[in-house]
PDB file of C-alpha atoms in Angstrom:
ATOM      1  CA  MET A   5     -68.517  48.434-159.792  1.00 39.00           C
ATOM      2  CA  SER A   6     -68.234  52.085-158.890  1.00 39.00           C
ATOM      3  CA  ALA A   7     -71.120  54.495-159.228  1.00 39.00           C
ATOM      4  CA  SER A   8     -69.265  56.432-161.950  1.00 36.00           C
ATOM      5  CA  VAL A   9     -69.526  53.589-164.448  1.00 37.00           C
ATOM      6  CA  LEU A  10     -73.189  52.789-163.838  1.00 35.00           C
ATOM      7  CA  PRO A  11     -75.424  53.741-166.791  1.00 40.00           C
ATOM      8  CA  LEU A  12     -77.504  56.843-166.083  1.00 36.00           C
ATOM      9  CA  GLY A  13     -81.052  56.125-165.100  1.00 40.00           C
ATOM     10  CA  ARG A  14     -80.280  52.570-163.965  1.00 41.00           C
ATOM     11  CA  SER A  15     -80.943  51.479-160.393  1.00 41.00           C
ATOM     12  CA  ARG A  16     -77.897  50.577-158.354  1.00 43.00           C
ATOM     13  CA  GLN A  17     -79.901  47.875-156.627  1.00 44.00           C
ATOM     14  CA  PRO A  18     -78.527  44.447-157.618  1.00 44.00           C
ATOM     15  CA  LEU A  19     -80.846  42.205-159.577  1.00 44.00           C
ATOM     16  CA  ALA A  20     -80.680  39.599-156.780  1.00 45.00           C
ATOM     17  CA  TRP A  21     -82.513  42.021-154.471  1.00 44.00           C
ATOM     18  CA  ARG A  22     -85.557  42.398-156.666  1.00 51.00           C
ATOM     19  CA  LEU A  23     -88.545  40.286-155.743  1.00 50.00           C
ATOM     20  CA  PRO A  24     -90.817  39.396-158.663  1.00 55.00           C
ATOM     21  CA  THR A  25     -94.306  40.894-158.707  1.00 61.00           C
ATOM     22  CA  TRP A  26     -97.008  38.286-158.242  1.00 63.00           C
ATOM     23  CA  PRO A  27     -98.788  38.761-161.600  1.00 71.00           C
ATOM     24  CA  SER A  28     -95.616  38.240-163.626  1.00 73.00           C
ATOM     25  CA  ALA A  29     -94.375  35.462-161.363  1.00 72.00           C
ATOM     26  CA  LEU A  30     -97.585  33.461-161.843  1.00 76.00           C
ATOM     27  CA  VAL A  31     -97.655  33.588-165.649  1.00 80.00           C
ATOM     28  CA  VAL A  32     -95.325  30.635-166.281  1.00 83.00           C
ATOM     29  CA  PRO A  33     -96.742  28.337-163.525  1.00 80.00           C
ATOM     30  CA  LEU A  34    -100.328  28.981-164.651  1.00 82.00           C
ATOM     31  CA  ALA A  35     -99.391  28.402-168.288  1.00 84.00           C
ATOM     32  CA  GLY A  36     -97.687  25.141-167.312  1.00 82.00           C
ATOM     33  CA  LEU A  37    -100.719  24.071-165.288  1.00 82.00           C
ATOM     34  CA  LEU A  38    -103.030  24.834-168.207  1.00 87.00           C
ATOM     35  CA  LEU A  39    -100.856  22.818-170.573  1.00 87.00           C
ATOM     36  CA  TRP A  40    -100.802  19.972-168.032  1.00 83.00           C
ATOM     37  CA  VAL A  41    -104.620  19.940-167.831  1.00 83.00           C
ATOM     38  CA  ILE A  42    -104.957  19.977-171.610  1.00 87.00           C
ATOM     39  CA  ALA A  43    -102.418  17.163-171.999  1.00 82.00           C
ATOM     40  CA  ALA A  44    -104.213  15.035-169.392  1.00 79.00           C
ATOM     41  CA  ARG A  45    -107.659  15.525-170.944  1.00 81.00           C
ATOM     42  CA  ALA A  46    -106.421  14.992-174.493  1.00 80.00           C
ATOM     43  CA  GLY A  47    -104.613  11.806-173.505  1.00 77.00           C
ATOM     44  CA  TRP A  48    -101.251  12.954-174.838  1.00 80.00           C
ATOM     45  CA  LEU A  49     -99.565  11.129-171.960  1.00 75.00           C
ATOM     46  CA  THR A  50    -100.860   8.123-170.091  1.00 77.00           C
ATOM     47  CA  PRO A  51    -101.541   8.465-166.340  1.00 76.00           C
ATOM     48  CA  ALA A  52     -98.712   5.971-165.773  1.00 76.00           C
ATOM     49  CA  ILE A  53     -96.317   8.657-167.026  1.00 79.00           C
ATOM     50  CA  LEU A  54     -98.022  11.912-166.047  1.00 80.00           C
ATOM     51  CA  PRO A  55    -101.210  11.759-163.952  1.00 86.00           C
ATOM     52  CA  ALA A  56    -103.839  14.485-164.138  1.00 85.00           C
ATOM     53  CA  PRO A  57    -103.525  17.533-161.854  1.00 86.00           C
ATOM     54  CA  ALA A  58    -106.716  16.547-160.005  1.00 86.00           C
ATOM     55  CA  GLU A  59    -105.212  13.161-159.168  1.00 87.00           C
ATOM     56  CA  VAL A  60    -102.001  14.736-157.891  1.00 87.00           C
ATOM     57  CA  TRP A  61    -103.992  17.238-155.817  1.00 90.00           C
ATOM     58  CA  ALA A  62    -106.031  14.391-154.312  1.00 90.00           C
ATOM     59  CA  THR A  63    -102.806  12.561-153.432  1.00 89.00           C
ATOM     60  CA  LEU A  64    -101.441  15.673-151.742  1.00 89.00           C
ATOM     61  CA  GLY A  65    -104.638  15.920-149.716  1.00 91.00           C
ATOM     62  CA  GLU A  66    -104.390  12.299-148.626  1.00 90.00           C
ATOM     63  CA  LEU A  67    -100.739  12.702-147.636  1.00 89.00           C
ATOM     64  CA  TRP A  68    -101.603  15.793-145.616  1.00 91.00           C
ATOM     65  CA  LYS A  69    -104.535  14.183-143.822  1.00 91.00           C
ATOM     66  CA  SER A  70    -102.513  11.103-142.938  1.00 89.00           C
ATOM     67  CA  GLY A  71     -99.618  13.243-141.661  1.00 87.00           C
ATOM     68  CA  ASP A  72     -97.123  11.493-143.932  1.00 87.00           C
ATOM     69  CA  LEU A  73     -96.375  14.673-145.873  1.00 89.00           C
ATOM     70  CA  GLN A  74     -95.575  16.683-142.746  1.00 89.00           C
ATOM     71  CA  SER A  75     -93.479  13.854-141.315  1.00 90.00           C
ATOM     72  CA  HIS A  76     -91.352  13.401-144.448  1.00 89.00           C
ATOM     73  CA  ALA A  77     -90.985  17.161-144.916  1.00 90.00           C
ATOM     74  CA  LEU A  78     -89.840  17.639-141.319  1.00 91.00           C
ATOM     75  CA  TRP A  79     -87.259  14.884-141.693  1.00 90.00           C
ATOM     76  CA  SER A  80     -85.858  16.526-144.828  1.00 89.00           C
ATOM     77  CA  MET A  81     -85.868  20.067-143.410  1.00 90.00           C
ATOM     78  CA  GLY A  82     -84.216  18.886-140.205  1.00 90.00           C
ATOM     79  CA  ARG A  83     -81.376  17.307-142.164  1.00 90.00           C
ATOM     80  CA  VAL A  84     -80.963  20.434-144.275  1.00 91.00           C
ATOM     81  CA  ALA A  85     -80.915  22.644-141.179  1.00 91.00           C
ATOM     82  CA  GLN A  86     -78.140  20.611-139.572  1.00 92.00           C
ATOM     83  CA  GLY A  87     -76.026  20.217-142.694  1.00 92.00           C
ATOM     84  CA  PHE A  88     -76.504  23.805-143.812  1.00 93.00           C
ATOM     85  CA  ALA A  89     -75.535  25.194-140.405  1.00 93.00           C
ATOM     86  CA  ILE A  90     -72.315  23.176-140.400  1.00 94.00           C
ATOM     87  CA  GLY A  91     -71.477  23.897-144.034  1.00 93.00           C
ATOM     88  CA  ALA A  92     -72.309  27.603-143.817  1.00 93.00           C
ATOM     89  CA  LEU A  93     -70.153  28.194-140.743  1.00 94.00           C
ATOM     90  CA  ALA A  94     -67.263  26.243-142.261  1.00 93.00           C
ATOM     91  CA  GLY A  95     -67.662  28.002-145.622  1.00 92.00           C
ATOM     92  CA  LEU A  96     -67.751  31.475-144.093  1.00 91.00           C
ATOM     93  CA  ALA A  97     -64.693  30.750-141.962  1.00 91.00           C
ATOM     94  CA  LEU A  98     -62.741  29.151-144.814  1.00 92.00           C
ATOM     95  CA  GLY A  99     -63.638  31.840-147.355  1.00 90.00           C
ATOM     96  CA  ALA A 100     -62.755  34.636-144.942  1.00 88.00           C
ATOM     97  CA  ALA A 101     -59.466  32.988-143.954  1.00 89.00           C
ATOM     98  CA  MET A 102     -58.403  32.582-147.593  1.00 90.00           C
ATOM     99  CA  ALA A 103     -59.410  36.174-148.422  1.00 87.00           C
ATOM    100  CA  LEU A 104     -57.721  37.798-145.429  1.00 83.00           C
ATOM    101  CA  SER A 105     -54.527  35.755-145.318  1.00 85.00           C
ATOM    102  CA  PRO A 106     -52.385  35.352-148.468  1.00 86.00           C
ATOM    103  CA  ARG A 107     -50.527  32.480-146.830  1.00 90.00           C
ATOM    104  CA  VAL A 108     -53.726  30.564-146.067  1.00 89.00           C
ATOM    105  CA  ASP A 109     -54.906  31.293-149.598  1.00 88.00           C
ATOM    106  CA  ASP A 110     -51.693  29.908-151.113  1.00 88.00           C
ATOM    107  CA  TYR A 111     -51.869  26.713-149.080  1.00 89.00           C
ATOM    108  CA  LEU A 112     -55.589  25.931-149.154  1.00 88.00           C
ATOM    109  CA  ARG A 113     -57.272  27.417-152.222  1.00 88.00           C
ATOM    110  CA  PRO A 114     -55.765  25.105-154.887  1.00 88.00           C
ATOM    111  CA  SER A 115     -56.746  21.989-152.929  1.00 90.00           C
ATOM    112  CA  PHE A 116     -60.139  23.443-152.077  1.00 89.00           C
ATOM    113  CA  LEU A 117     -60.888  24.241-155.721  1.00 89.00           C
ATOM    114  CA  ALA A 118     -59.866  20.716-156.725  1.00 89.00           C
ATOM    115  CA  ILE A 119     -62.193  19.186-154.125  1.00 87.00           C
ATOM    116  CA  ALA A 120     -64.985  21.542-155.180  1.00 87.00           C
ATOM    117  CA  GLN A 121     -64.928  20.104-158.717  1.00 88.00           C
ATOM    118  CA  VAL A 122     -66.209  16.745-157.469  1.00 86.00           C
ATOM    119  CA  PRO A 123     -70.035  16.673-157.287  1.00 85.00           C
ATOM    120  CA  VAL A 124     -71.444  15.948-153.850  1.00 82.00           C
ATOM    121  CA  ILE A 125     -72.896  12.632-155.007  1.00 82.00           C
ATOM    122  CA  GLY A 126     -69.421  11.597-156.108  1.00 84.00           C
ATOM    123  CA  TRP A 127     -68.354  11.534-152.452  1.00 85.00           C
ATOM    124  CA  VAL A 128     -71.107   9.137-151.395  1.00 84.00           C
ATOM    125  CA  PRO A 129     -69.336   5.839-152.273  1.00 83.00           C
ATOM    126  CA  LEU A 130     -66.187   6.934-150.423  1.00 86.00           C
ATOM    127  CA  LEU A 131     -67.975   8.345-147.376  1.00 85.00           C
ATOM    128  CA  MET A 132     -70.182   5.277-147.058  1.00 85.00           C
ATOM    129  CA  LEU A 133     -67.168   3.289-145.874  1.00 84.00           C
ATOM    130  CA  PRO A 134     -66.429   5.270-142.680  1.00 86.00           C
ATOM    131  CA  LEU A 135     -69.902   6.737-142.113  1.00 84.00           C
ATOM    132  CA  GLY A 136     -72.271   4.012-143.272  1.00 81.00           C
ATOM    133  CA  ILE A 137     -75.626   4.985-144.757  1.00 80.00           C
ATOM    134  CA  GLY A 138     -77.123   6.605-141.656  1.00 82.00           C
ATOM    135  CA  GLU A 139     -77.751  10.211-140.724  1.00 84.00           C
ATOM    136  CA  ALA A 140     -74.052  11.080-140.490  1.00 88.00           C
ATOM    137  CA  LEU A 141     -73.586  10.446-144.224  1.00 87.00           C
ATOM    138  CA  LYS A 142     -76.523  12.678-145.140  1.00 88.00           C
ATOM    139  CA  ILE A 143     -75.395  15.532-142.886  1.00 91.00           C
ATOM    140  CA  VAL A 144     -71.831  15.453-144.222  1.00 91.00           C
ATOM    141  CA  ILE A 145     -72.996  15.433-147.865  1.00 90.00           C
ATOM    142  CA  ILE A 146     -75.384  18.327-147.224  1.00 91.00           C
ATOM    143  CA  ALA A 147     -72.698  20.289-145.359  1.00 93.00           C
ATOM    144  CA  LYS A 148     -70.270  19.846-148.251  1.00 91.00           C
ATOM    145  CA  ALA A 149     -72.920  21.077-150.677  1.00 91.00           C
ATOM    146  CA  ALA A 150     -73.254  24.297-148.673  1.00 92.00           C
ATOM    147  CA  LEU A 151     -69.570  24.805-147.953  1.00 92.00           C
ATOM    148  CA  VAL A 152     -68.337  25.169-151.536  1.00 91.00           C
ATOM    149  CA  PRO A 153     -70.495  28.060-152.866  1.00 92.00           C
ATOM    150  CA  ILE A 154     -70.422  29.898-149.543  1.00 92.00           C
ATOM    151  CA  ALA A 155     -66.629  29.700-149.261  1.00 92.00           C
ATOM    152  CA  ILE A 156     -66.106  30.778-152.885  1.00 91.00           C
ATOM    153  CA  ASN A 157     -68.477  33.745-152.654  1.00 91.00           C
ATOM    154  CA  THR A 158     -67.161  34.813-149.254  1.00 89.00           C
ATOM    155  CA  HIS A 159     -63.613  34.782-150.623  1.00 89.00           C
ATOM    156  CA  ALA A 160     -64.637  36.762-153.707  1.00 87.00           C
ATOM    157  CA  GLY A 161     -66.767  39.212-151.728  1.00 85.00           C
ATOM    158  CA  ILE A 162     -64.059  40.131-149.229  1.00 84.00           C
ATOM    159  CA  ARG A 163     -61.419  40.410-151.951  1.00 84.00           C
ATOM    160  CA  ALA A 164     -63.711  42.738-153.916  1.00 81.00           C
ATOM    161  CA  VAL A 165     -64.118  45.283-151.110  1.00 79.00           C
ATOM    162  CA  PRO A 166     -62.859  48.616-152.534  1.00 76.00           C
ATOM    163  CA  ARG A 167     -59.523  49.681-151.124  1.00 77.00           C
ATOM    164  CA  GLY A 168     -60.938  53.147-150.506  1.00 74.00           C
ATOM    165  CA  PHE A 169     -63.296  51.730-147.892  1.00 72.00           C
ATOM    166  CA  VAL A 170     -60.374  50.286-145.970  1.00 71.00           C
ATOM    167  CA  GLU A 171     -58.439  53.545-146.264  1.00 71.00           C
ATOM    168  CA  VAL A 172     -61.374  55.488-144.795  1.00 71.00           C
ATOM    169  CA  GLY A 173     -61.528  53.049-141.885  1.00 70.00           C
ATOM    170  CA  THR A 174     -57.795  53.399-141.361  1.00 73.00           C
ATOM    171  CA  ALA A 175     -58.172  57.193-141.327  1.00 71.00           C
ATOM    172  CA  PHE A 176     -60.644  56.791-138.469  1.00 71.00           C
ATOM    173  CA  ARG A 177     -57.994  54.717-136.656  1.00 72.00           C
ATOM    174  CA  TYR A 178     -60.027  51.519-136.719  1.00 72.00           C
ATOM    175  CA  SER A 179     -58.318  48.425-135.412  1.00 71.00           C
ATOM    176  CA  ARG A 180     -58.145  45.335-137.635  1.00 72.00           C
ATOM    177  CA  LEU A 181     -61.169  43.875-135.853  1.00 74.00           C
ATOM    178  CA  GLN A 182     -63.123  47.103-136.268  1.00 72.00           C
ATOM    179  CA  LEU A 183     -62.182  47.274-139.948  1.00 73.00           C
ATOM    180  CA  LEU A 184     -63.416  43.731-140.421  1.00 73.00           C
ATOM    181  CA  ARG A 185     -66.650  44.297-138.513  1.00 71.00           C
ATOM    182  CA  HIS A 186     -67.630  47.792-139.650  1.00 69.00           C
ATOM    183  CA  VAL A 187     -66.101  48.045-143.130  1.00 74.00           C
ATOM    184  CA  VAL A 188     -65.166  44.745-144.775  1.00 75.00           C
ATOM    185  CA  LEU A 189     -68.084  42.536-143.742  1.00 75.00           C
ATOM    186  CA  PRO A 190     -70.872  45.052-144.504  1.00 75.00           C
ATOM    187  CA  ALA A 191     -69.347  45.764-147.930  1.00 75.00           C
ATOM    188  CA  ALA A 192     -69.055  42.026-148.658  1.00 77.00           C
ATOM    189  CA  ILE A 193     -72.644  41.163-147.713  1.00 79.00           C
ATOM    190  CA  PRO A 194     -74.082  41.026-151.293  1.00 82.00           C
ATOM    191  CA  PRO A 195     -71.727  38.341-152.670  1.00 84.00           C
ATOM    192  CA  VAL A 196     -71.671  36.506-149.336  1.00 86.00           C
ATOM    193  CA  PHE A 197     -75.449  36.292-149.288  1.00 85.00           C
ATOM    194  CA  THR A 198     -75.430  35.156-152.895  1.00 85.00           C
ATOM    195  CA  GLY A 199     -73.208  32.302-151.763  1.00 88.00           C
ATOM    196  CA  VAL A 200     -75.500  31.562-148.833  1.00 89.00           C
ATOM    197  CA  ARG A 201     -78.523  31.352-151.133  1.00 87.00           C
ATOM    198  CA  TYR A 202     -76.668  29.124-153.584  1.00 88.00           C
ATOM    199  CA  GLY A 203     -75.465  27.054-150.652  1.00 90.00           C
ATOM    200  CA  LEU A 204     -78.987  26.486-149.351  1.00 89.00           C
ATOM    201  CA  THR A 205     -80.192  25.581-152.838  1.00 88.00           C
ATOM    202  CA  SER A 206     -77.304  23.127-153.199  1.00 89.00           C
ATOM    203  CA  CYS A 207     -78.140  21.660-149.784  1.00 89.00           C
ATOM    204  CA  TRP A 208     -81.735  21.058-150.763  1.00 88.00           C
ATOM    205  CA  LYS A 209     -80.743  19.362-154.030  1.00 85.00           C
ATOM    206  CA  ALA A 210     -78.072  17.274-152.320  1.00 87.00           C
ATOM    207  CA  LEU A 211     -80.554  16.227-149.649  1.00 84.00           C
ATOM    208  CA  VAL A 212     -83.046  14.891-152.174  1.00 82.00           C
ATOM    209  CA  ALA A 213     -80.268  13.067-154.027  1.00 81.00           C
ATOM    210  CA  VAL A 214     -78.876  11.417-150.909  1.00 84.00           C
ATOM    211  CA  GLU A 215     -82.370  10.476-149.712  1.00 82.00           C
ATOM    212  CA  LEU A 216     -82.960   8.839-153.070  1.00 78.00           C
ATOM    213  CA  LEU A 217     -79.903   6.671-152.467  1.00 75.00           C
ATOM    214  CA  ALA A 218     -80.187   5.730-148.818  1.00 69.00           C
ATOM    215  CA  SER A 219     -83.093   6.706-146.622  1.00 75.00           C
ATOM    216  CA  ALA A 220     -86.264   5.360-145.075  1.00 78.00           C
ATOM    217  CA  GLU A 221     -87.852   8.767-144.541  1.00 82.00           C
ATOM    218  CA  GLY A 222     -87.831  12.201-146.138  1.00 84.00           C
ATOM    219  CA  LEU A 223     -89.153  13.688-149.363  1.00 87.00           C
ATOM    220  CA  GLY A 224     -86.500  11.923-151.436  1.00 85.00           C
ATOM    221  CA  PHE A 225     -87.644   8.593-150.003  1.00 85.00           C
ATOM    222  CA  LEU A 226     -91.212   9.560-150.929  1.00 86.00           C
ATOM    223  CA  LEU A 227     -90.128   9.857-154.566  1.00 86.00           C
ATOM    224  CA  VAL A 228     -88.404   6.472-154.475  1.00 85.00           C
ATOM    225  CA  TRP A 229     -91.415   4.831-152.851  1.00 86.00           C
ATOM    226  CA  GLY A 230     -93.763   6.273-155.458  1.00 85.00           C
ATOM    227  CA  ARG A 231     -91.546   5.054-158.291  1.00 82.00           C
ATOM    228  CA  GLN A 232     -91.267   1.563-156.827  1.00 81.00           C
ATOM    229  CA  MET A 233     -95.041   1.360-156.382  1.00 81.00           C
ATOM    230  CA  PHE A 234     -95.633   2.835-159.877  1.00 82.00           C
ATOM    231  CA  GLN A 235     -97.609   5.667-158.246  1.00 83.00           C
ATOM    232  CA  MET A 236     -96.617   8.597-160.416  1.00 87.00           C
ATOM    233  CA  ASP A 237     -99.140  10.834-158.683  1.00 86.00           C
ATOM    234  CA  LEU A 238     -97.085  10.359-155.512  1.00 89.00           C
ATOM    235  CA  VAL A 239     -93.865  11.149-157.396  1.00 89.00           C
ATOM    236  CA  VAL A 240     -95.275  14.341-158.929  1.00 89.00           C
ATOM    237  CA  ALA A 241     -96.751  15.387-155.584  1.00 90.00           C
ATOM    238  CA  GLY A 242     -93.341  14.937-153.954  1.00 89.00           C
ATOM    239  CA  ILE A 243     -91.665  16.986-156.671  1.00 89.00           C
ATOM    240  CA  LEU A 244     -94.145  19.836-156.173  1.00 90.00           C
ATOM    241  CA  VAL A 245     -93.572  19.838-152.412  1.00 91.00           C
ATOM    242  CA  ILE A 246     -89.788  19.839-152.857  1.00 89.00           C
ATOM    243  CA  ALA A 247     -89.991  22.748-155.301  1.00 88.00           C
ATOM    244  CA  THR A 248     -92.325  24.727-153.028  1.00 89.00           C
ATOM    245  CA  ILE A 249     -90.175  24.313-149.923  1.00 89.00           C
ATOM    246  CA  GLY A 250     -87.027  25.191-151.871  1.00 86.00           C
ATOM    247  CA  LEU A 251     -88.701  28.342-153.193  1.00 86.00           C
ATOM    248  CA  LEU A 252     -89.782  29.330-149.678  1.00 88.00           C
ATOM    249  CA  PHE A 253     -86.233  28.849-148.396  1.00 86.00           C
ATOM    250  CA  ASP A 254     -84.811  31.071-151.118  1.00 83.00           C
ATOM    251  CA  GLY A 255     -87.493  33.714-150.651  1.00 82.00           C
ATOM    252  CA  THR A 256     -86.837  33.856-146.909  1.00 84.00           C
ATOM    253  CA  LEU A 257     -83.132  34.421-147.499  1.00 81.00           C
ATOM    254  CA  ALA A 258     -83.923  37.077-150.115  1.00 79.00           C
ATOM    255  CA  LEU A 259     -86.019  39.005-147.587  1.00 82.00           C
ATOM    256  CA  LEU A 260     -83.282  38.676-144.969  1.00 79.00           C
ATOM    257  CA  GLU A 261     -80.724  39.911-147.491  1.00 73.00           C
ATOM    258  CA  ARG A 262     -82.787  43.000-148.235  1.00 76.00           C
ATOM    259  CA  ARG A 263     -83.159  43.718-144.528  1.00 75.00           C
ATOM    260  CA  LEU A 264     -79.422  43.478-143.914  1.00 67.00           C
ATOM    261  CA  GLN A 265     -78.671  45.792-146.844  1.00 64.00           C
ATOM    262  CA  ARG A 266     -81.091  48.594-146.040  1.00 62.00           C
ATOM    263  CA  TRP A 267     -78.095  50.910-145.675  1.00 53.00           C
ATOM    264  CA  ARG A 268     -77.277  50.667-149.384  1.00 57.00           C
ATOM    265  CA  PRO A 269     -78.628  53.398-151.680  1.00 54.00           C
ATOM    266  CA  ALA A 270     -81.788  52.500-153.601  1.00 50.00           C
TER     267      ALA A 270
END
């Protein structure tokens, strides 16, 4: 969107850049915690369905002291790191290739969009045959979860670069590589980073899902183990840890995005 069509008095800074202030960000979690405490004390739900916050906190403390929480979290984050790195590189390369080459776009984009419609869990039964249920399956599923949103947003971001930017670069006699490095990629950073953040979120969700299906370690396995043992405090504790780590991942990428876009007007 050009500056001429922005409403007067509005900030040009995209909404994705804004970090919530702590007081407003804590309102909903604190309200939910208060409701949880009231529900536990009033007996609205039995502990077999939703244990009290104090019980969940005690379980988290026990998991931390025993080292089980750190061990399972490290397993999960290691898988996400590997799968996300593979999927992000492939998604960036594929999205850029489709955006920069009409021929590549004609050949690949229809098939890619068809494959993207299948949820990542839908590939598990097929991939189990050649890959088994080991680490390779988990890494491939996580990589696919990252590849789709990153490739789509990279394609859209490069295609949306204003033609005037390219014309200015051409006037300065930039080569194609210089145009790509100094004009196209910087202008495409906002949608690309949106894809990267969605990709990491998709990776984290896919990881938990695949660990629920086939794993002997990781936070997803912790949820399965708690359900099998009818320890709902363990299940809720695992959910809280998964949510916290996912939020930290997204916040880290948000800070990195702001740093890379310091050149944009406030």
